[in-house]
Short mmCIF file of C-alpha atoms in Angstrom, two decimals:
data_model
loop_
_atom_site.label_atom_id
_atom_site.label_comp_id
_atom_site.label_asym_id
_atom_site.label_seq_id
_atom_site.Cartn_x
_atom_site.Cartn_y
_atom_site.Cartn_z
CA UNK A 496 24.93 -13.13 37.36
CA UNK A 497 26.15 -11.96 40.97
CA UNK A 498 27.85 -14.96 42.93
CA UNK A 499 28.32 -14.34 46.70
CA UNK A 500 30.98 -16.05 48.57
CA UNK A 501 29.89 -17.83 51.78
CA UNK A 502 31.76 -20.27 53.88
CA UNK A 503 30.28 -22.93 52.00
CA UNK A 504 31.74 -21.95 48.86
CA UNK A 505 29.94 -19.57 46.08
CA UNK A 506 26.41 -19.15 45.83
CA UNK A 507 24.93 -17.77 42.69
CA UNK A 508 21.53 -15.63 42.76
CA UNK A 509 19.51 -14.88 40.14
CA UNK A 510 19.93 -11.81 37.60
CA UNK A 511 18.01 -8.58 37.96
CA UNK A 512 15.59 -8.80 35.17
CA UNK A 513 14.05 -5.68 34.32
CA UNK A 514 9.54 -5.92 34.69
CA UNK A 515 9.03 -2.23 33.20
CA UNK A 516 10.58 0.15 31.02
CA UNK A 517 10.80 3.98 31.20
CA UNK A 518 9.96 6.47 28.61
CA UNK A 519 10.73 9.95 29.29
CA UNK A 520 9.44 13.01 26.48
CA UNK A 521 11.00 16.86 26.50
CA UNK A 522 9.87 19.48 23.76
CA UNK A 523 7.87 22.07 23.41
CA UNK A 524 4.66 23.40 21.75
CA UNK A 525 6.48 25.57 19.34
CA UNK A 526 3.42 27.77 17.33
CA UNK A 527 0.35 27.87 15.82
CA UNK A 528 -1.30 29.24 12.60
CA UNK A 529 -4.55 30.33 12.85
CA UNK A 530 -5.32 32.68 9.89
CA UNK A 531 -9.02 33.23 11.42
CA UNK A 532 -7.50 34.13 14.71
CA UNK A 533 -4.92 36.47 15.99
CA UNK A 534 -4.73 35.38 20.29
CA UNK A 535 -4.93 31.72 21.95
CA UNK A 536 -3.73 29.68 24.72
CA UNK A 537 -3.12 26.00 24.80
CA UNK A 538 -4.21 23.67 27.70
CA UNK A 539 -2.62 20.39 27.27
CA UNK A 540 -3.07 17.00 28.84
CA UNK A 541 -2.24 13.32 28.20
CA UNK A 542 -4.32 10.13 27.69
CA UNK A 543 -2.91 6.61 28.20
CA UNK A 544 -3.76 3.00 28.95
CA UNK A 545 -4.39 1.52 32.32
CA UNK A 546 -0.59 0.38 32.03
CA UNK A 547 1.18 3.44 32.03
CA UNK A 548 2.14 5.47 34.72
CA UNK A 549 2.43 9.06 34.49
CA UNK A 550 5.94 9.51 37.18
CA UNK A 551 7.25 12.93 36.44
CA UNK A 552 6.66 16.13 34.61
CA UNK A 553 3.32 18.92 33.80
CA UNK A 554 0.22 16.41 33.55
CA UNK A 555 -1.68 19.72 32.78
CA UNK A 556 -0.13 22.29 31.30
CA UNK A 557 -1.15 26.10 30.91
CA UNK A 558 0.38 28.31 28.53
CA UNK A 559 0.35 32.20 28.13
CA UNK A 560 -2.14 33.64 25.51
CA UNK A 561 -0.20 34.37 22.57
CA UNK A 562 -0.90 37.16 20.25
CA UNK A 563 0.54 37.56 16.50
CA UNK A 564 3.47 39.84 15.69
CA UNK A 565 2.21 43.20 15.57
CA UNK A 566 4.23 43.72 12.51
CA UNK A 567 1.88 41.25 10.65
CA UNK A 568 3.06 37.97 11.09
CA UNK A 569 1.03 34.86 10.85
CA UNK A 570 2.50 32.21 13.53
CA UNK A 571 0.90 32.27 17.36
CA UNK A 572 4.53 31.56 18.97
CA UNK A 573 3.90 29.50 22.38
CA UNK A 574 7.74 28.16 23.21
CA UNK A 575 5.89 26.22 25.95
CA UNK A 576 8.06 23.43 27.75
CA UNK A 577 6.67 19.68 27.90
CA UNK A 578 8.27 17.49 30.06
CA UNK A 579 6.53 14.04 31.05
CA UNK A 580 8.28 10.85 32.55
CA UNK A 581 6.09 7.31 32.15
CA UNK A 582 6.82 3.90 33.87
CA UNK A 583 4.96 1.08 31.84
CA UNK A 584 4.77 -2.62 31.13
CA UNK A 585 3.05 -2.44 27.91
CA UNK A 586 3.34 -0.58 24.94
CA UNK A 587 -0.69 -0.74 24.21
CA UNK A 588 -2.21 2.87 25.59
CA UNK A 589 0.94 4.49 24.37
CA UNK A 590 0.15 7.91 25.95
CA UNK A 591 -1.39 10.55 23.82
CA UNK A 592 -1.08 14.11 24.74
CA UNK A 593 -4.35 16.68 24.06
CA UNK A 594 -3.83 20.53 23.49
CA UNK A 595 -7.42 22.42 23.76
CA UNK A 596 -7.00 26.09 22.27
CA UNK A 597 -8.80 29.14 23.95
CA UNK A 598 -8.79 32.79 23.71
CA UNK A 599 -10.47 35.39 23.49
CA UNK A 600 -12.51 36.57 20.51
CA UNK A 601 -13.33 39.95 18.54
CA UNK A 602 -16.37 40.71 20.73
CA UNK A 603 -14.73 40.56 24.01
CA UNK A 604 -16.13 37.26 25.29
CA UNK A 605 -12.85 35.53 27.05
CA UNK A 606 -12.55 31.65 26.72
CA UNK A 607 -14.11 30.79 23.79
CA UNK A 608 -12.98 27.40 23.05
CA UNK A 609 -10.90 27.49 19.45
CA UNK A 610 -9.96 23.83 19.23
CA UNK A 611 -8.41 20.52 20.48
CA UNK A 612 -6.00 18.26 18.59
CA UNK A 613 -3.94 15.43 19.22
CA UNK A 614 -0.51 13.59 18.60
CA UNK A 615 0.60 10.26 19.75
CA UNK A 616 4.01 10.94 21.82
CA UNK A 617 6.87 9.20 19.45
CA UNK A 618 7.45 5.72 20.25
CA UNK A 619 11.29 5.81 18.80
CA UNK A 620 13.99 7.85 20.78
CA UNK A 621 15.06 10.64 18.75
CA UNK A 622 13.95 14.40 17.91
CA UNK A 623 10.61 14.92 16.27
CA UNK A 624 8.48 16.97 14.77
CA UNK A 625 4.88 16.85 14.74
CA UNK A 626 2.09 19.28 13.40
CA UNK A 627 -1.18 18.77 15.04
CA UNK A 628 -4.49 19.65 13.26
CA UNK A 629 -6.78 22.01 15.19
CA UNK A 630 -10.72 21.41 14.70
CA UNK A 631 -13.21 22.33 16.57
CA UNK A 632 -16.95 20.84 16.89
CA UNK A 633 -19.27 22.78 14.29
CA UNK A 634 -22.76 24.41 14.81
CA UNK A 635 -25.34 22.33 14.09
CA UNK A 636 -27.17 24.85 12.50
CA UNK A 637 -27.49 28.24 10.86
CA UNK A 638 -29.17 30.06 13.86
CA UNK A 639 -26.84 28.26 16.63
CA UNK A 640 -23.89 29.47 14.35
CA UNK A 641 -24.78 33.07 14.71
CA UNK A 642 -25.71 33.21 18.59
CA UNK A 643 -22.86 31.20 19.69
CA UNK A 644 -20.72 34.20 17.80
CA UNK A 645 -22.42 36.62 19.83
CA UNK A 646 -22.26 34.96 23.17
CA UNK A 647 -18.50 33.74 23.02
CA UNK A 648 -20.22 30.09 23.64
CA UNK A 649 -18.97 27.91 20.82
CA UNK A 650 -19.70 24.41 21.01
CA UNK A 651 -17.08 22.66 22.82
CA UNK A 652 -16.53 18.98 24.27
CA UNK A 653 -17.13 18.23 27.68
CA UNK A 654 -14.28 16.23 27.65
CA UNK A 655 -11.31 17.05 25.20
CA UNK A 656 -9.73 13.30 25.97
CA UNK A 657 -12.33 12.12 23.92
CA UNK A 658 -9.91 12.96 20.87
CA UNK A 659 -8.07 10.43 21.77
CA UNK A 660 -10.42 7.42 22.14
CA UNK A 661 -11.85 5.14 19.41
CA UNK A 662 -15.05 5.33 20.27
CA UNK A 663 -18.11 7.79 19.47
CA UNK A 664 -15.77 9.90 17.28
CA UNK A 665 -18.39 8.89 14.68
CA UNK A 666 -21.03 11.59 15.76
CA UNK A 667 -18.69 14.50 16.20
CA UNK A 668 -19.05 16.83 13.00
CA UNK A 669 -15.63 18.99 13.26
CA UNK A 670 -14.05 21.86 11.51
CA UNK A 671 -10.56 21.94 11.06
CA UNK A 672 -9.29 25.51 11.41
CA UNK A 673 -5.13 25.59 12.04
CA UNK A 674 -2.40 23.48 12.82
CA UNK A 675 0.44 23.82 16.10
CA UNK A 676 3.58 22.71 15.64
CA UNK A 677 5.26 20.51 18.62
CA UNK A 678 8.64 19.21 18.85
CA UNK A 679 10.07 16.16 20.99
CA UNK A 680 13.07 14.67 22.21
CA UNK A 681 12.49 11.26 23.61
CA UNK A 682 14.80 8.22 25.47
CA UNK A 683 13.66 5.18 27.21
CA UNK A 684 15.34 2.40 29.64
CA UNK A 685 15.03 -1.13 29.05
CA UNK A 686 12.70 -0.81 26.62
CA UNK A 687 15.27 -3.28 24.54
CA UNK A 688 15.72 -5.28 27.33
CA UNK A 689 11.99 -6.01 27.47
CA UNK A 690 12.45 -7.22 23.87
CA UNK A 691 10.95 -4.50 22.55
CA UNK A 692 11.77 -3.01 19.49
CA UNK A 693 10.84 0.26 17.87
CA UNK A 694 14.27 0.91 16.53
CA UNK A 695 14.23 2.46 13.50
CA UNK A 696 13.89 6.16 14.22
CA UNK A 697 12.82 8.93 12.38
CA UNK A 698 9.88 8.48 9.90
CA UNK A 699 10.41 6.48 6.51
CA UNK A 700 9.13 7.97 3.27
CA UNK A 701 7.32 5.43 1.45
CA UNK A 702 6.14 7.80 -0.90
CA UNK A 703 5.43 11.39 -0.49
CA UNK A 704 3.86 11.01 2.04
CA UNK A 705 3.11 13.98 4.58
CA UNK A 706 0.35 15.78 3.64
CA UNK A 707 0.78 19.06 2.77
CA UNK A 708 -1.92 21.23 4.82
CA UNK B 205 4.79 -16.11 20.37
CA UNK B 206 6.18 -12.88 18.85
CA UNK B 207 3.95 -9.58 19.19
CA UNK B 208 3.20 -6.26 17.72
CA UNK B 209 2.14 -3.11 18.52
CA UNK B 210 0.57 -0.44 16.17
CA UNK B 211 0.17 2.69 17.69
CA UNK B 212 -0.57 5.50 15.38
CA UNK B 213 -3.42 7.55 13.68
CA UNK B 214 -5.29 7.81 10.61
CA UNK B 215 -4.36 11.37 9.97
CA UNK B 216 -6.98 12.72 7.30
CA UNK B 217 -7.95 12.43 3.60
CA UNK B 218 -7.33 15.00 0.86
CA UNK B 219 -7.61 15.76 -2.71
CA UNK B 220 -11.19 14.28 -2.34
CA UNK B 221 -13.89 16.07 -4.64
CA UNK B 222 -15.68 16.78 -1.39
CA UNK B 223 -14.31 18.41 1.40
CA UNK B 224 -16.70 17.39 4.75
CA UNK B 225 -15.51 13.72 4.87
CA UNK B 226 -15.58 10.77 7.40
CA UNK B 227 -13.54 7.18 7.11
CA UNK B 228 -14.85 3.74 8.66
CA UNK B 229 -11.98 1.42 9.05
CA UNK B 230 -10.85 -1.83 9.59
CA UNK B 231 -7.24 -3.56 10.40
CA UNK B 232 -7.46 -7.75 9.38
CA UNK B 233 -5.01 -10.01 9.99
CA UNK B 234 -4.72 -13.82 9.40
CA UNK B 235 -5.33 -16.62 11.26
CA UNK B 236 -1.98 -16.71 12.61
CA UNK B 237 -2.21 -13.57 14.17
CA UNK B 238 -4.46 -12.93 17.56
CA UNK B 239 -5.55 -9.80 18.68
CA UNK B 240 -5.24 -8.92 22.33
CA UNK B 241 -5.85 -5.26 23.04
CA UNK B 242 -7.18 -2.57 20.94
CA UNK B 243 -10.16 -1.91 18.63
CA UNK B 244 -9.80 -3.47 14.91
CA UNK B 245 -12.24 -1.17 13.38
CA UNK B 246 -14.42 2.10 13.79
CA UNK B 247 -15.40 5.11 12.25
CA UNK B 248 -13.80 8.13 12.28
CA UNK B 249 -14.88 12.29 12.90
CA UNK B 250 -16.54 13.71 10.22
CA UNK B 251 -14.30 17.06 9.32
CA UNK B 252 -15.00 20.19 6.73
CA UNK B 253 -11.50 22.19 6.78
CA UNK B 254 -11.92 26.07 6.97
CA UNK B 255 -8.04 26.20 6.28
CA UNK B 256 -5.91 23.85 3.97
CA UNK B 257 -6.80 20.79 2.28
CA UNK B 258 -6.89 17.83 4.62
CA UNK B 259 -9.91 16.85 6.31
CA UNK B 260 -8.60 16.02 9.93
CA UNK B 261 -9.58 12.82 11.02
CA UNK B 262 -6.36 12.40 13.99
CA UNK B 263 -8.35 9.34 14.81
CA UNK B 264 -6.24 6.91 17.16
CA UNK B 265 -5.22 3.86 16.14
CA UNK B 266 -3.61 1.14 19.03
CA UNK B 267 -3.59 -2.58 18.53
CA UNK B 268 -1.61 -5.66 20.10
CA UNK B 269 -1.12 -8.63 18.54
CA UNK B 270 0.27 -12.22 19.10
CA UNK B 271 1.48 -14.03 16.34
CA UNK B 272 2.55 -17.25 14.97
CA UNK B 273 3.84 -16.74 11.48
CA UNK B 274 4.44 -14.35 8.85
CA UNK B 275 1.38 -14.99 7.01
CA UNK B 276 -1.30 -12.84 6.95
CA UNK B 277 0.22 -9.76 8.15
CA UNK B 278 -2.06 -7.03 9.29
CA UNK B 279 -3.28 -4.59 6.58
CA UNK B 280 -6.06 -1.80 6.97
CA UNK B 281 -9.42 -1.17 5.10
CA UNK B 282 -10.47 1.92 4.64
CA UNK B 283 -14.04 3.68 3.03
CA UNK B 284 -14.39 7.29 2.63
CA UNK B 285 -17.88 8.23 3.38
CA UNK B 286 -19.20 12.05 2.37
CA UNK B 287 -22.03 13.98 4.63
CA UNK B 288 -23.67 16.56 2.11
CA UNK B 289 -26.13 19.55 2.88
CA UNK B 290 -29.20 17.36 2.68
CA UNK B 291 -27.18 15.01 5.69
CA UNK B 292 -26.87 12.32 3.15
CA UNK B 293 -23.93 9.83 3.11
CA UNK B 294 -22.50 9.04 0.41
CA UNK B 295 -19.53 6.39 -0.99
CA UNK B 296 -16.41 8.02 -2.19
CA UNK B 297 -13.58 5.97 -1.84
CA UNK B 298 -12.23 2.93 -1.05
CA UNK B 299 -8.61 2.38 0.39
CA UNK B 300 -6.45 -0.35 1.18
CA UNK B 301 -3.13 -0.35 2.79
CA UNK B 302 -0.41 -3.36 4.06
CA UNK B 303 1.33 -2.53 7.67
CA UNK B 304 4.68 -2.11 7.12
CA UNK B 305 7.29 -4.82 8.56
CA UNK B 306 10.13 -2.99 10.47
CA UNK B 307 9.60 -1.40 13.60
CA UNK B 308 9.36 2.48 13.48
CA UNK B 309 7.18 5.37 12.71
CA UNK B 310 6.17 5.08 9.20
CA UNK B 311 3.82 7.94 7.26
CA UNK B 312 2.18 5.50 4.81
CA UNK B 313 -0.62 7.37 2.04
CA UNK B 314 -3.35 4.93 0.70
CA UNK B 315 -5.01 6.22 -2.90
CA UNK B 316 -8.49 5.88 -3.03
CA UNK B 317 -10.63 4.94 -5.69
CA UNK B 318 -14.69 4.30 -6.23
CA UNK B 319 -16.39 1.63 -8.10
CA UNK B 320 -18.20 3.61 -11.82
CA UNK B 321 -21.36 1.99 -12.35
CA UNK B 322 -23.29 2.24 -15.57
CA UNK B 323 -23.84 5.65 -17.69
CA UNK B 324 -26.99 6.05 -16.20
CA UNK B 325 -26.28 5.33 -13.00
CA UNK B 326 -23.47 7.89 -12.67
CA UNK B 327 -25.79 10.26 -13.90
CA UNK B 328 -28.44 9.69 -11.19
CA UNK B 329 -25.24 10.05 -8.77
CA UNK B 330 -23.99 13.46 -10.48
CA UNK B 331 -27.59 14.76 -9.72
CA UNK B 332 -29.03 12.90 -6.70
CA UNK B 333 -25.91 11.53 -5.00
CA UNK B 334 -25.57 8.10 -3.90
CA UNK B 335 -23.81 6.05 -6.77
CA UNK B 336 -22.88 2.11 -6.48
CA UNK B 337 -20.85 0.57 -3.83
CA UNK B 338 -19.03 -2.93 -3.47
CA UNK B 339 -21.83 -5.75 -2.27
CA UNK B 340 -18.67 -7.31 -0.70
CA UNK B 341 -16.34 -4.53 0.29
CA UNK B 342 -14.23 -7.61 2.30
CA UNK B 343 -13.51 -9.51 -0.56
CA UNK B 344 -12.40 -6.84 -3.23
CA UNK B 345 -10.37 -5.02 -0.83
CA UNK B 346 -8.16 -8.41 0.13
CA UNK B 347 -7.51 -8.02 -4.07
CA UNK B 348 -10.00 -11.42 -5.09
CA UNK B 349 -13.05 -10.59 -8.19
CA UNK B 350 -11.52 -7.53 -9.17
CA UNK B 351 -11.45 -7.94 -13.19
CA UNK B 352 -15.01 -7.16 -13.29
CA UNK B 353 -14.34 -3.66 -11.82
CA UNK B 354 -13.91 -0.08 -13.51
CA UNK B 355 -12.86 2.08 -10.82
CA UNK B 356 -12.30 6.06 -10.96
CA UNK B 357 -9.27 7.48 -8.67
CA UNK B 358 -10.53 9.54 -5.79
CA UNK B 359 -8.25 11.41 -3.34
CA UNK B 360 -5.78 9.92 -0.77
CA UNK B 361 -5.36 9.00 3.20
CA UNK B 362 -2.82 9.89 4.88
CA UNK B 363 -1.51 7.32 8.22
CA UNK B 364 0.77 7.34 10.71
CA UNK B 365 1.76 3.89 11.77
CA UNK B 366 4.42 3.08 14.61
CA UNK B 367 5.53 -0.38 15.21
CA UNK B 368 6.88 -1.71 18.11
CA UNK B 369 7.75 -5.38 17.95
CA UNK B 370 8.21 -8.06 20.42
CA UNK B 371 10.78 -11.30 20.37
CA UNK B 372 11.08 -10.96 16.83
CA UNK B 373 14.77 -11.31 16.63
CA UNK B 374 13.85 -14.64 18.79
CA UNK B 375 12.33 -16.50 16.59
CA UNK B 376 14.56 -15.79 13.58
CA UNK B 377 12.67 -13.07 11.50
CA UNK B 378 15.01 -10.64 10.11
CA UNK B 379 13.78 -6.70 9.38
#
């Protein structure tokens, strides 16, 4: 409570009361194993509910097309920087971020689309780790399989933020063919003082309970 | 009125006997709870791994309740559906999981497990798919009738569930 002092003797106003809280991510796409593939880039981008506000940071991110240790190798090692800053009122539409995967492929065709996953960004502050499956739409049939090998045109999505919606996932027919590893380091304000509480950080092991890919 | 968020996924399923698997799911609370944003069911991709053993589903999960009470806390349905060659669906799990009650990012598995019907009629399933499924999936999976059941153990889901609650502390519940 502030009081102010005025001739006619204090005067109390009211207390600053916080309306929205700020969540702020940093990490890093660490690397990807793709035993069928040996060079990708990731595009990445975020999804979130009307009440979030995207303030600060790469909304679309770009990184440099990896290749695998000539020395044999398996991991695709990105070390690309996230960084986002959100303003929201509501935890619903927690923002979700999207990596798409592109490269080129064995017969020289550049940009063939490899694969999109996604990750919900951690709603406790803390360090985490999270490994993201990669999957890509599959060829409806045998034929379609074979020319979209030649041509470098894969079936892609038109829009990769349909990952992270609820609906019409139920008619995409997906193969699954790595995994990317991302890390994050997370911290809000007046999250608490909204009465909101997602305090107990780091995940809890009900059984064993990761899956093993 | 206290509230709750669930934000999380329902990563994949694994150890199934088939690998090109899709989930439909539900989340049901009681009646003191009231659902204000979010879907409470869907269905998820349908995924065939090249690599590993899960079957990817990474299908979003984002809910907001209001509540009253403690009763009837949330809890999620799933059923495992297969897509063979022929583009048939067929039954191969059922699933059932409770939401955990502290706040947090929990990684929860829920085993599966299928319904055996008669001799014969898991023979006509061994060679022309199909096989029996629960008349009233609702009603077995909230854990009434199941005596009459013989049920085989399938594979597992795997879910990430984050909880964010609201004004718990307020009204006196203790996590």
């Amino acid at each position: 409570m502030t009081s102010v002092a005025t001739s006619n003797g204090p005067v109390t106003s009211t207390p600053l009361i916080a309306t929205s809280f700020y969540y702020s991510v940093q990490g890093q796409i660490r690397h990807g194993e793709f035993p069928l593939n040996s060079q990708l880039y990731v595009k990445t981008c975020y999804h979130h509910g009307a009440d979030w506000i995207f303030c600060h940071g790469i909304e679309e991110g770009l990184s440099q097309l990896a290749i695998q240790k000539s020395s044999g190798g398996r991991e695709l090692v990105w070390n690309f920087p996230l960084q986002s800053s959100w303003k929201s009122t509501n935890p619903h539409g927690w923002p979700r971020m999207i990596v798409s995967l592109y490269g080129p492929d064995e017969l020289g065709n550049d940009d063939v689309a490899y694969g999109y996953g996604s990750t919900v960004l951690p709603i406790c502050a803390g360090h985490y780790t999270r490994t993201l499956a990669i999957y890509r739409p599959q060829s409806q049939s045998l034929l379609h399989k074979w020319t979209s090998w030649f041509t470098g045109r894969r079936p892609e999505l038109i829009d990769p933020k349909t990952i992270a919606l609820n609906e019409g996932r139920d008619v995409l027919r997906m193969e699954t063919l790595g995994y990317v590893t991302v890390e994050f380091h997370t911290t809000f304000k007046d999250f608490q003082s909204l009465g909101y509480d997602s305090s107990i950080s780091g995940p809890e092991k009900v059984s064993s309970t990761l899956p093993i890919f | 009125m206290a509230e709750l968020h669930l934000i999380g996924q329902i990563i994949g399923g694994t150890e199934f006997s088939e690998k090109s698997i899709c989930c439909r799911w539900q989340l049901s609370s009681g009646e003191n709870w009231r659902v204000l944003e979010g879907a409470t069911e869907g269905q998820t991709q349908l995924d065939t791994p090249q690599i590993g053993s899960v079957s990817s589903w990474n299908h979003p999960l984002d809910v907001h309740w209001a509540t009253r009470g403690l009763q009837g806390w949330p809890q999620i349905h799933l059923q495992i559906y297969h897509l063979d060659d022929y583009s048939r669906t067929n039954l191969i799990g059922y699933a059932s999981a409770s939401i955990p009650t502290r706040p947090g990012i929990h990684y929860i598995d829920a085993p599966a497990w299928r319904p055996l019907g008669t001799f014969t009629e898991e023979l006509m399933r061994h060679f022309i798919g199909g096989g029996v499924e629960l008349a009233d999936a609702e009603r077995i999976q909230n854990g009434a009738d199941r005596s009459r059941l013989r049920t085989e153990a399938t594979g597992r889901v795997y879910l990430e569930i984050g909880l964010v609650f609201r004004d718990f502390k307020k009204f006196g519940i203790e996590y």
